[in-house]
PDB file of C-alpha atoms (C1' of nucleotides) in Angstrom:
ATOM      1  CA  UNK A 220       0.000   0.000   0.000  1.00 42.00           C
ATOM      2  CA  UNK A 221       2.873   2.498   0.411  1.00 43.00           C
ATOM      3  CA  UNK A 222       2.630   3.293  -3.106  1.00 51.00           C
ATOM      4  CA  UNK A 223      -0.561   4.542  -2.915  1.00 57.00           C
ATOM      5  CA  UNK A 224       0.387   6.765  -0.446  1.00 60.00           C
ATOM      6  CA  UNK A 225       3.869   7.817  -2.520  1.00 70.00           C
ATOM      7  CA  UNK A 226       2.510  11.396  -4.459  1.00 73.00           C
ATOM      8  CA  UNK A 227       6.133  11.578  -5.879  1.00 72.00           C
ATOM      9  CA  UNK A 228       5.725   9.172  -8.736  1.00 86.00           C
ATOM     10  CA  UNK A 229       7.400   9.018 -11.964  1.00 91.00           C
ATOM     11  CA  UNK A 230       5.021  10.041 -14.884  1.00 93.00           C
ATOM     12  CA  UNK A 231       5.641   6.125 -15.991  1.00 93.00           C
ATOM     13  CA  UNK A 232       4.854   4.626 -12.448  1.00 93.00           C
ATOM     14  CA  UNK A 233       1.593   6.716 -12.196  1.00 95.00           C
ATOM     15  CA  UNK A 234       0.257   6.057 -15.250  1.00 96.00           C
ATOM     16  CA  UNK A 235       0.901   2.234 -14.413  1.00 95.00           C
ATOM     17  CA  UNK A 236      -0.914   2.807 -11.323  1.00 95.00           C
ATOM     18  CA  UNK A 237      -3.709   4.504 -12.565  1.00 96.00           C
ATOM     19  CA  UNK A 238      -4.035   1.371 -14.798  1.00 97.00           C
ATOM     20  CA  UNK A 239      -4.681  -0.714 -11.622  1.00 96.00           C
ATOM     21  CA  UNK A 240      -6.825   1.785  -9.746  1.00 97.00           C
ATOM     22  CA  UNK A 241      -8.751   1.566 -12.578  1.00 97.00           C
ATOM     23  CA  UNK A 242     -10.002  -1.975 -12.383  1.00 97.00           C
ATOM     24  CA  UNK A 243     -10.826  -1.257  -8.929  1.00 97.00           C
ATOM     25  CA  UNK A 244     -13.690   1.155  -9.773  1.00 97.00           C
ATOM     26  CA  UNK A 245     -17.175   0.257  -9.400  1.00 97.00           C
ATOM     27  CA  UNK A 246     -19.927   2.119 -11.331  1.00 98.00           C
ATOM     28  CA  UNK A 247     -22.964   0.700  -9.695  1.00 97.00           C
ATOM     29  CA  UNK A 248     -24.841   3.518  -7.180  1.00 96.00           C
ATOM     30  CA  UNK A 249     -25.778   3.010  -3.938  1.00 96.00           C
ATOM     31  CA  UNK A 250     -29.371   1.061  -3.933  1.00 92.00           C
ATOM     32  CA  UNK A 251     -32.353   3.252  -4.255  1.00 88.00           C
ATOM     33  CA  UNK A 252     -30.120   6.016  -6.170  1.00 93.00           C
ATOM     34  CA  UNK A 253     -32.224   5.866  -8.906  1.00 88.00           C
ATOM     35  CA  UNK A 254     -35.041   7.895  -7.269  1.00 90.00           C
ATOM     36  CA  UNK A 255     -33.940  11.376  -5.689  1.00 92.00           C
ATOM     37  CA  UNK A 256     -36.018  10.799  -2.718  1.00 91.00           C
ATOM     38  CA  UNK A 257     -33.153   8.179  -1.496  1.00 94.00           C
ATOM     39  CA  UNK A 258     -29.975  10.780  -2.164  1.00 97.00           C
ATOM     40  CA  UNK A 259     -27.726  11.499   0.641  1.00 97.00           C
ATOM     41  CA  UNK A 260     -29.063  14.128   2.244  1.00 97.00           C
ATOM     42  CA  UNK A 261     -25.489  16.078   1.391  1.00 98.00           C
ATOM     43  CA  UNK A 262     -23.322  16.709  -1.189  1.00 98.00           C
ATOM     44  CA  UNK A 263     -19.612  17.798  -1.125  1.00 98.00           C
ATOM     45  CA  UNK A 264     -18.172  20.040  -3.501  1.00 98.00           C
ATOM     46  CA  UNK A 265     -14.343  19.624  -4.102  1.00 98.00           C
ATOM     47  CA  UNK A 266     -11.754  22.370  -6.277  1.00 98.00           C
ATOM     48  CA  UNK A 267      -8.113  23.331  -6.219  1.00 97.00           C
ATOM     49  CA  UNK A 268      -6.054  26.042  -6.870  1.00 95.00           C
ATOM     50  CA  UNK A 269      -3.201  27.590  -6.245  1.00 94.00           C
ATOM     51  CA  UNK A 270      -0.784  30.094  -5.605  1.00 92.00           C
ATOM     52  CA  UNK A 271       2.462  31.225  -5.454  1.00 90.00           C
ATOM     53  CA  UNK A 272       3.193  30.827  -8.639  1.00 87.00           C
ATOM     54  CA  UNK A 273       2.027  26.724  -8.381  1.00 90.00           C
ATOM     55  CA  UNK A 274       4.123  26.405  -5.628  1.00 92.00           C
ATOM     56  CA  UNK A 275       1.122  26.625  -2.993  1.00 95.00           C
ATOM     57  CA  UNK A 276      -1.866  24.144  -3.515  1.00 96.00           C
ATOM     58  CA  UNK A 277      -5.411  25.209  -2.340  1.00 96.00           C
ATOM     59  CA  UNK A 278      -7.642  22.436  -1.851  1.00 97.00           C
ATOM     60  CA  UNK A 279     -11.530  23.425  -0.967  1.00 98.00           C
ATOM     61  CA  UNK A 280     -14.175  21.368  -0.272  1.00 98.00           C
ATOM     62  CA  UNK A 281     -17.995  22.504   0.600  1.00 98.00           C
ATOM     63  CA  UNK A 282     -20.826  20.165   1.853  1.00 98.00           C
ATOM     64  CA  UNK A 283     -24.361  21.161   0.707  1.00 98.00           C
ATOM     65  CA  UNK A 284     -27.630  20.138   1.798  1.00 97.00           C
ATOM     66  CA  UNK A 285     -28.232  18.179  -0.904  1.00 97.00           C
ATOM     67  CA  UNK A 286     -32.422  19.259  -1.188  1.00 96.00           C
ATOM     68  CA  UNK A 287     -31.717  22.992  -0.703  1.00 96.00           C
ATOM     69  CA  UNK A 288     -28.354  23.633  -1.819  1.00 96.00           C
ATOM     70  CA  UNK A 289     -27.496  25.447   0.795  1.00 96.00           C
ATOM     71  CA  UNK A 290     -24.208  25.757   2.109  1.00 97.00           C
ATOM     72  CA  UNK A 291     -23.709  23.789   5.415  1.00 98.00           C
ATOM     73  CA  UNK A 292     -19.279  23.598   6.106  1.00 97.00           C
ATOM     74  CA  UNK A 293     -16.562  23.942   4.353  1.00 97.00           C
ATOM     75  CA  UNK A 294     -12.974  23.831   4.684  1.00 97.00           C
ATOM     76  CA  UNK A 295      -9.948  25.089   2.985  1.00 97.00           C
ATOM     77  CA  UNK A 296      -6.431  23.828   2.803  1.00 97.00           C
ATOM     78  CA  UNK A 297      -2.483  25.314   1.583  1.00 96.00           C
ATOM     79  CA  UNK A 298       0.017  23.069   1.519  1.00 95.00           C
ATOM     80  CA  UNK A 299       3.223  23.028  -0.658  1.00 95.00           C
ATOM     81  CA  UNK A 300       2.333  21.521  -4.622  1.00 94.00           C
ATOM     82  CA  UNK A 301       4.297  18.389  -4.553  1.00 92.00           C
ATOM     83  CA  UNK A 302       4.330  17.334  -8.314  1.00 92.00           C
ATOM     84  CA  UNK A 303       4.099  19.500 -11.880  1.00 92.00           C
ATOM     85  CA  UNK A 304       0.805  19.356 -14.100  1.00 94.00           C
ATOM     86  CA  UNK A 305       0.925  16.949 -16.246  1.00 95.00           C
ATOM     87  CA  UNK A 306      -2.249  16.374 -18.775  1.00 95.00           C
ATOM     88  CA  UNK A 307      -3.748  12.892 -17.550  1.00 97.00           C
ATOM     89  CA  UNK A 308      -1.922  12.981 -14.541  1.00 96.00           C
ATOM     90  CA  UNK A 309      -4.158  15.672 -12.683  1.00 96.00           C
ATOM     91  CA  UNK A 310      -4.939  13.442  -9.536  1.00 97.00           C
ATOM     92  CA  UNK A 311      -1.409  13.314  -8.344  1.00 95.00           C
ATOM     93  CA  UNK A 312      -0.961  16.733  -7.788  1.00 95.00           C
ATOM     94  CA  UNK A 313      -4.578  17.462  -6.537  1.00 96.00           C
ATOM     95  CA  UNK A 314      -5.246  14.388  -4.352  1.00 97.00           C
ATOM     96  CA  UNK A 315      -3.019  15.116  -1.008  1.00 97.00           C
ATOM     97  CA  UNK A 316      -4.707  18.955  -0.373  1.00 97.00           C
ATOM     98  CA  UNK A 317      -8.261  17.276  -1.372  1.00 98.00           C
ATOM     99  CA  UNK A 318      -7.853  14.555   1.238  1.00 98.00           C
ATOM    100  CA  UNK A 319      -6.613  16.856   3.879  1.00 97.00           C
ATOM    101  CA  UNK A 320      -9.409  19.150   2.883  1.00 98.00           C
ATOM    102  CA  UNK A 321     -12.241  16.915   3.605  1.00 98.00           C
ATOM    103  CA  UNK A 322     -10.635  14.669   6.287  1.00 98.00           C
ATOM    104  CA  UNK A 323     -11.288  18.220   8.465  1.00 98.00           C
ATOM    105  CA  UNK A 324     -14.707  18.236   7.420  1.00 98.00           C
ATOM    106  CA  UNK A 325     -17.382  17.523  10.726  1.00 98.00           C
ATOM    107  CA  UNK A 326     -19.657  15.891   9.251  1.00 97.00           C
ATOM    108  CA  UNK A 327     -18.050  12.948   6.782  1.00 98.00           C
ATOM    109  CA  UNK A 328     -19.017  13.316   3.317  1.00 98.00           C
ATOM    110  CA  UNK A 329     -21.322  11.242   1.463  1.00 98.00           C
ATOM    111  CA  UNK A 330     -21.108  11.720  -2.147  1.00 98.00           C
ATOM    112  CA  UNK A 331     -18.114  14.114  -4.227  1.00 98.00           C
ATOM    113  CA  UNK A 332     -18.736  16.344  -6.998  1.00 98.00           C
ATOM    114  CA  UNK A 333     -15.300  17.008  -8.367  1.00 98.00           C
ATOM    115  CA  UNK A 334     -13.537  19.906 -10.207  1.00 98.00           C
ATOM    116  CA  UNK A 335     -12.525  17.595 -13.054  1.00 98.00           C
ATOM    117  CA  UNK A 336     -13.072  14.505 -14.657  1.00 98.00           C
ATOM    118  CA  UNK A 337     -13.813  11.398 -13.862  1.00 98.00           C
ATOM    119  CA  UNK A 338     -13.765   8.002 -15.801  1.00 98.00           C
ATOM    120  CA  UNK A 339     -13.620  10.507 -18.930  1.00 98.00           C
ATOM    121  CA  UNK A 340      -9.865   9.731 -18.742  1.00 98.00           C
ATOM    122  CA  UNK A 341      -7.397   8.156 -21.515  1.00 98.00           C
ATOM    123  CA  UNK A 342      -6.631   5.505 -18.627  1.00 98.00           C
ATOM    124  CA  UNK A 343     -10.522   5.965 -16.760  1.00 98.00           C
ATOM    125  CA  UNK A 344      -9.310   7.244 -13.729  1.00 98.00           C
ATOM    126  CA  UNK A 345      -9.781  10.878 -13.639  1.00 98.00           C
ATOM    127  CA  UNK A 346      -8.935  13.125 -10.332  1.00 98.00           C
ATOM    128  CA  UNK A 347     -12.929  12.334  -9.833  1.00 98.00           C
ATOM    129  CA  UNK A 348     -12.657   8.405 -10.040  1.00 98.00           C
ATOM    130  CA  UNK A 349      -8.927   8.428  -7.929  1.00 98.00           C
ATOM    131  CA  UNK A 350     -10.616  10.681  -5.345  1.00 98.00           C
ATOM    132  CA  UNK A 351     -14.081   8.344  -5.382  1.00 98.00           C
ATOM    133  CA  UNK A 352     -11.894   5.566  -4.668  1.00 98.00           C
ATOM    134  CA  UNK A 353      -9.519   6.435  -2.099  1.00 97.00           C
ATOM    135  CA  UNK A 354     -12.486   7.566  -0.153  1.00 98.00           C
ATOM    136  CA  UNK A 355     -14.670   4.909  -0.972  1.00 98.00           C
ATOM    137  CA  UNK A 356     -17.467   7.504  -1.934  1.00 98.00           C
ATOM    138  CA  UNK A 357     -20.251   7.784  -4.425  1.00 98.00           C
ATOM    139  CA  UNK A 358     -18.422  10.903  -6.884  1.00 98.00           C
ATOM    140  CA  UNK A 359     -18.581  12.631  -9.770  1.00 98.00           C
ATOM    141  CA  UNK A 360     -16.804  14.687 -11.879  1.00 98.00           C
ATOM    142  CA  UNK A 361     -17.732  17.569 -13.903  1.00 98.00           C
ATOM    143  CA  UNK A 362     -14.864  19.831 -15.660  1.00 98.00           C
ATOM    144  CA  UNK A 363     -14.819  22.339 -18.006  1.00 97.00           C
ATOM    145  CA  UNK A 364     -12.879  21.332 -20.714  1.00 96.00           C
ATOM    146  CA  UNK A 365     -12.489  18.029 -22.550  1.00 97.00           C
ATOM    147  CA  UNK A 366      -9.721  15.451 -22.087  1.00 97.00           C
ATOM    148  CA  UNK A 367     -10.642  12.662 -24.254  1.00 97.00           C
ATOM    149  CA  UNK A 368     -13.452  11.308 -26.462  1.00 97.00           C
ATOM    150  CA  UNK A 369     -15.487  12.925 -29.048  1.00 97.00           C
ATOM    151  CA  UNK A 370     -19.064  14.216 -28.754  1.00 96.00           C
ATOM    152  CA  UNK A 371     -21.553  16.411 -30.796  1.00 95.00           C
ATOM    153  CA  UNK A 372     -22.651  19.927 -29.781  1.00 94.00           C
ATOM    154  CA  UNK A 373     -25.407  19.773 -27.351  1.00 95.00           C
ATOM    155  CA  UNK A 374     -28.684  21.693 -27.505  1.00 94.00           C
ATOM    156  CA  UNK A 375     -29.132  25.022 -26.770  1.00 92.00           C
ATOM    157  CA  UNK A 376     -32.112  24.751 -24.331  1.00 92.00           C
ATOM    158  CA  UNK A 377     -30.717  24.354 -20.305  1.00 94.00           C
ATOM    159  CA  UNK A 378     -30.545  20.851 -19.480  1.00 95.00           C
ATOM    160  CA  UNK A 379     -29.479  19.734 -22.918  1.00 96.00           C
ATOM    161  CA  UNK A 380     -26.875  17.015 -23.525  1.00 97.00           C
ATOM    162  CA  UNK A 381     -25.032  14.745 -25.221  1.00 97.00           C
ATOM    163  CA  UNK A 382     -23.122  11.244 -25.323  1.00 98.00           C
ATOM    164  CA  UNK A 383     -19.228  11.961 -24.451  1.00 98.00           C
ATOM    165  CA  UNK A 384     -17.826   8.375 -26.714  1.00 97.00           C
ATOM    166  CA  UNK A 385     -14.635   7.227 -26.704  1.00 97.00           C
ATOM    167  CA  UNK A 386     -12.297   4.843 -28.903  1.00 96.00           C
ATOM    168  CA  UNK A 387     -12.746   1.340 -26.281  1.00 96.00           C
ATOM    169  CA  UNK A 388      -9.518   1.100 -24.129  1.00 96.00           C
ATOM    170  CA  UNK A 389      -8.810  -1.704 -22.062  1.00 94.00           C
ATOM    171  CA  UNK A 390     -11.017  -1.793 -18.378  1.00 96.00           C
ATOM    172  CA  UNK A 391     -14.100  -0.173 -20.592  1.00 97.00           C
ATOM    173  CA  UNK A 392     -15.718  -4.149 -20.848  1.00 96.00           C
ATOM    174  CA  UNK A 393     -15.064  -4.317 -17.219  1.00 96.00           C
ATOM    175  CA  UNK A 394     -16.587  -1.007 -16.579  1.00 97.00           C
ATOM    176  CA  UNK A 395     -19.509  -1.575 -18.733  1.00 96.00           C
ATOM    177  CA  UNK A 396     -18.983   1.274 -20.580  1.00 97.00           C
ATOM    178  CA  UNK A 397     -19.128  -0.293 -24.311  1.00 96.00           C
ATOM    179  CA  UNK A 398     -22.240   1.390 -26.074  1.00 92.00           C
ATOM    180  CA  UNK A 399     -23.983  -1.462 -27.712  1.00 91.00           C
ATOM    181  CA  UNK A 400     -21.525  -4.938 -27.582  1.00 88.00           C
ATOM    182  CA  UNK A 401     -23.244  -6.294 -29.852  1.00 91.00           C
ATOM    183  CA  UNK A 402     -21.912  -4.661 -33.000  1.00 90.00           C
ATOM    184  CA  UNK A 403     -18.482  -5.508 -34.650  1.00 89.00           C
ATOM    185  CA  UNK A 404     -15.493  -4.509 -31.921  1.00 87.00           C
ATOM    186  CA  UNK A 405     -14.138  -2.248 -34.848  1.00 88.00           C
ATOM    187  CA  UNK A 406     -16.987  -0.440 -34.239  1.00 90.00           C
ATOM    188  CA  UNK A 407     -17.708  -0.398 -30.435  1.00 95.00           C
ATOM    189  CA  UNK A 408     -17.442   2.620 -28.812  1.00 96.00           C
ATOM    190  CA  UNK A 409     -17.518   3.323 -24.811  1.00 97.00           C
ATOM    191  CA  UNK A 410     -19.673   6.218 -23.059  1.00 98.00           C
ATOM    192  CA  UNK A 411     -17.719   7.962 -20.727  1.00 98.00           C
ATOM    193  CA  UNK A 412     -20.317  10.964 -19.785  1.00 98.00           C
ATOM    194  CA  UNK A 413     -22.420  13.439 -20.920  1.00 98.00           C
ATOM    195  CA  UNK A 414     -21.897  17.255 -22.555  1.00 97.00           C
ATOM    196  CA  UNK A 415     -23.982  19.173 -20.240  1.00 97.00           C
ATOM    197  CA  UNK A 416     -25.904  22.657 -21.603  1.00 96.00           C
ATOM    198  CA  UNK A 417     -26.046  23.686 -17.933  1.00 96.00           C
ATOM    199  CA  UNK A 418     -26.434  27.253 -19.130  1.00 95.00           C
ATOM    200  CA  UNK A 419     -27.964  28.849 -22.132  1.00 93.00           C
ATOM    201  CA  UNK A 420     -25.218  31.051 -24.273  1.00 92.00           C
ATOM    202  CA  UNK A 421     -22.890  28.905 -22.578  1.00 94.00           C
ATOM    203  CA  UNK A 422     -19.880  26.345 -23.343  1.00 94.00           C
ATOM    204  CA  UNK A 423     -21.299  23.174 -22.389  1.00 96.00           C
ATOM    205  CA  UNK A 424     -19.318  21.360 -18.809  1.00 97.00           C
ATOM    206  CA  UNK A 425     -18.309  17.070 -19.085  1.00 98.00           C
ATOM    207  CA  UNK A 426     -20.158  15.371 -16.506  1.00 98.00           C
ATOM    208  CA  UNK A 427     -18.791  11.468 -16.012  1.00 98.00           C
ATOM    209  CA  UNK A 428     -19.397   8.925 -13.039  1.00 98.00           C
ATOM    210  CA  UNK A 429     -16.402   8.693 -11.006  1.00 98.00           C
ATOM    211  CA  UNK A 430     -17.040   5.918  -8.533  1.00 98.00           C
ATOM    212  CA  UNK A 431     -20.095   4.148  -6.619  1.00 98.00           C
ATOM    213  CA  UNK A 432     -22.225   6.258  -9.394  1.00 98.00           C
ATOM    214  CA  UNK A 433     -23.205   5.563 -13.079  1.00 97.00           C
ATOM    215  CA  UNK A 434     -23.752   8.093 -15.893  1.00 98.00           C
ATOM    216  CA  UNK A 435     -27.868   8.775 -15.328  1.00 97.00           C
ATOM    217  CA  UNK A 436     -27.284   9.258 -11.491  1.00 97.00           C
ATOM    218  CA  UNK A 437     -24.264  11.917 -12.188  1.00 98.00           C
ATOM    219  CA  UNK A 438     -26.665  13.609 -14.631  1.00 97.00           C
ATOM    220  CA  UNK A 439     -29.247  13.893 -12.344  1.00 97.00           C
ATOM    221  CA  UNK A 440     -27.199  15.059  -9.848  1.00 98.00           C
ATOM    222  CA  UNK A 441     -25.838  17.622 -11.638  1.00 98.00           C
ATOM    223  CA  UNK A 442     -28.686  18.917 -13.669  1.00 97.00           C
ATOM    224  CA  UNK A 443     -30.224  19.234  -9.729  1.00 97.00           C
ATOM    225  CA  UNK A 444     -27.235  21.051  -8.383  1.00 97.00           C
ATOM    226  CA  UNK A 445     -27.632  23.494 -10.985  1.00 96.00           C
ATOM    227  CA  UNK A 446     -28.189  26.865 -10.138  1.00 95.00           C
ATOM    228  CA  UNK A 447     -27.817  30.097 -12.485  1.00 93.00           C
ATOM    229  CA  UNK A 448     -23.968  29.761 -13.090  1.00 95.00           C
ATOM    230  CA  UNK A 449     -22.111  27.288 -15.455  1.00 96.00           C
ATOM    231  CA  UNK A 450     -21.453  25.476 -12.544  1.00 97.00           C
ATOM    232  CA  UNK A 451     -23.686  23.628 -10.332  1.00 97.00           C
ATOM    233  CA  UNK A 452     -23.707  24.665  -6.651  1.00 97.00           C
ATOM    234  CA  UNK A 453     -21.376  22.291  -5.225  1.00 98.00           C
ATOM    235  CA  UNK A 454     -18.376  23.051  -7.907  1.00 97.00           C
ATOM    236  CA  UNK A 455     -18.941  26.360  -7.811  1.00 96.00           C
ATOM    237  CA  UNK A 456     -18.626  27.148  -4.093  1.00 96.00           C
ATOM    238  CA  UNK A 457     -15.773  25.310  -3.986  1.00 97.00           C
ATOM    239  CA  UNK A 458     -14.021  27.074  -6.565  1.00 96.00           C
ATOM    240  CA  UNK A 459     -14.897  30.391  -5.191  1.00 94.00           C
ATOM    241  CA  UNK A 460     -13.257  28.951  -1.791  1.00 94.00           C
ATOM    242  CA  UNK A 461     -10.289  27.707  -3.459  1.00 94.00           C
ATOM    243  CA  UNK A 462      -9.588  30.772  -6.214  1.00 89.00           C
ATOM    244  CA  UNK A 463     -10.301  33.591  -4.908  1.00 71.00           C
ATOM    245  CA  UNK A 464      -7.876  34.716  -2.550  1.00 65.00           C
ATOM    246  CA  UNK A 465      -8.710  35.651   1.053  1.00 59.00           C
ATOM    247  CA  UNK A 466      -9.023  39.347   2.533  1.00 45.00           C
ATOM    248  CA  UNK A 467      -6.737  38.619   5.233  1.00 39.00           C
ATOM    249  CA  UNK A 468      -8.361  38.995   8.989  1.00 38.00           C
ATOM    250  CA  UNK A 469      -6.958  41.586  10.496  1.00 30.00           C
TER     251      UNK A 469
ATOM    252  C1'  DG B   9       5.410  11.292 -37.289  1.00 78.79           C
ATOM    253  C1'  DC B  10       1.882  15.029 -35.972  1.00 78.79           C
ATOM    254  C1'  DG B  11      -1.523  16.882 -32.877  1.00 78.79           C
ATOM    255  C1'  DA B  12      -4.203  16.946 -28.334  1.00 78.79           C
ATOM    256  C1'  DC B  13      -3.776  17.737 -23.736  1.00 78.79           C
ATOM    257  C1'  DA B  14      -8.828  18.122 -17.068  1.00 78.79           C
ATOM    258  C1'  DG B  15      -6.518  21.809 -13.526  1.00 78.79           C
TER     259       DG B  15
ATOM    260  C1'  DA C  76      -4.566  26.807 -12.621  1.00 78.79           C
ATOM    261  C1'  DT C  77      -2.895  31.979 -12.784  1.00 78.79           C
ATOM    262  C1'  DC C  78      -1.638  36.983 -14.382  1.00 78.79           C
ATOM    263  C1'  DT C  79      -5.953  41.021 -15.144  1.00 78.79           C
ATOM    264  C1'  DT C  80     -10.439  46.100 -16.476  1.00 78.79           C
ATOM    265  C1'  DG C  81     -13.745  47.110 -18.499  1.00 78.79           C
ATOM    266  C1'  DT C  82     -17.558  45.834 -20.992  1.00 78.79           C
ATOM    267  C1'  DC C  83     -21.456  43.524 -23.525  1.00 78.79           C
ATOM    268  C1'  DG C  84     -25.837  41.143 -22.675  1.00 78.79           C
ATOM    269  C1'  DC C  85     -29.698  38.629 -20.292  1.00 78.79           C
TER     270       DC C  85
END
DNA sequence: GCGACAG
DNA sequence: ATCTTGTCGC
């Protein structure tokens, strides 16, 4: 287990151990998901930034009330960056300030909505999926940009969406993520998520299960989080917590 | 070999 | 991600 607890990793090692995470997620909710009236009765909102030039990370996490999206704690964390950005390699550098971030949080969290991706990943394991896993949580991830995958542009109407696919990649069977199996593997593709219109006039946000959670229950999720921003509630808290700097208290 | 590339 | 003012539009 020390490795997973070794940030430091060679770009090489990670992306071998992201390989392995991988087959560890699960993509089944928690029973009764499929109805809202049996959601957790919070939601956690997780986003980094930094400063310093990178060399500070920010990691800030905000739990909701999950029926009135109103803000109930939240918690905010520096600590020094340990590890450069690297495109697909995201989770290494976020993880440690996330984790310290909501291991101060009162009340334990019940279900993640990330600032990122989350099986919507070249390898499937997005900062989303790691962070679903290492806490053993129900999460999502929604980001702003595209990593992987190809998609059409989604309506214009609030709400709107479409498929995100993907060229198959190896724990996709596993994952269930293979459209429709039954046509000629040259021509299977996987669903990783959704392009979300969360906002009319807007640049659509990539919502994708990350762990304990499958595509319709992210969707959900999200399209009930949303309030009149590009991001829903939980995201965008955080990221206010975590970006804008704080008027020091003085 | 040439792009693409979450935050 | 971050450095940054005003400005256009619902």
């Amino acid at each position: 287990m020390s490795a997973l607890h070794d940030w430091s990793l060679t770009p090489t090692v990670a992306v071998a151990l992201q390989r392995e995470l991988a087959t560890r997620l699960s993509l089944i909710p928690p029973a009764g998901w499929t109805s809202p009236d049996a959601w957790p009765a919070t939601i956690t909102g997780v986003d980094i930034g930094f400063e310093e030039e990178g060399a500070i990370t920010r990691a800030a996490v905000v739990t909701l009330d999950l029926a009135t999206l109103e803000p109930l704690e939240q918690r905010l964390v520096r600590q020094p960056t340990r590890m450069a950005y690297i495109p697909g390699l995201l989770s290494f550098r976020e993880l440690p300030a996330a984790i310290a971030a909501l291991e101060l949080l009162q009340q334990p969290p019940e279900c993640l909505m990330v600032d990122g991706h989350g099986i919507a990943h070249p390898r499937r394991l997005g900062v989303a999926a790691h962070l679903g896993l290492w806490c053993d949580l129900p999460a999502l991830g929604v980001a702003k940009k595209r990593l992987c995958g190809k998609h059409d542009e989604p309506g214009e109407e609030r709400g709107d969406w479409v498929a995100l696919m993907d060229r198959v990649r190896e724990p996709d069977a596993a994952l269930g993520l293979i459209d429709d199996p039954t046509r000629a593997k040259r021509e299977q593709r996987s669903r990783l998520g959704a392009v979300l219109r969360s906002r009319i006039n807007v640049k659509p946000v990539f919502v994708s299960p990350g762990h304990r959670m499958d595509l319709e229950t992210a969707l959900a999720l999200t399209r009930h989080c949303l309030g009149k921003t590009k991001l829903p509630e939980p995201t965008r808290l955080a990221d206010q917590l975590a970006s804008r700097r704080l008027k020091q208290l003085r």
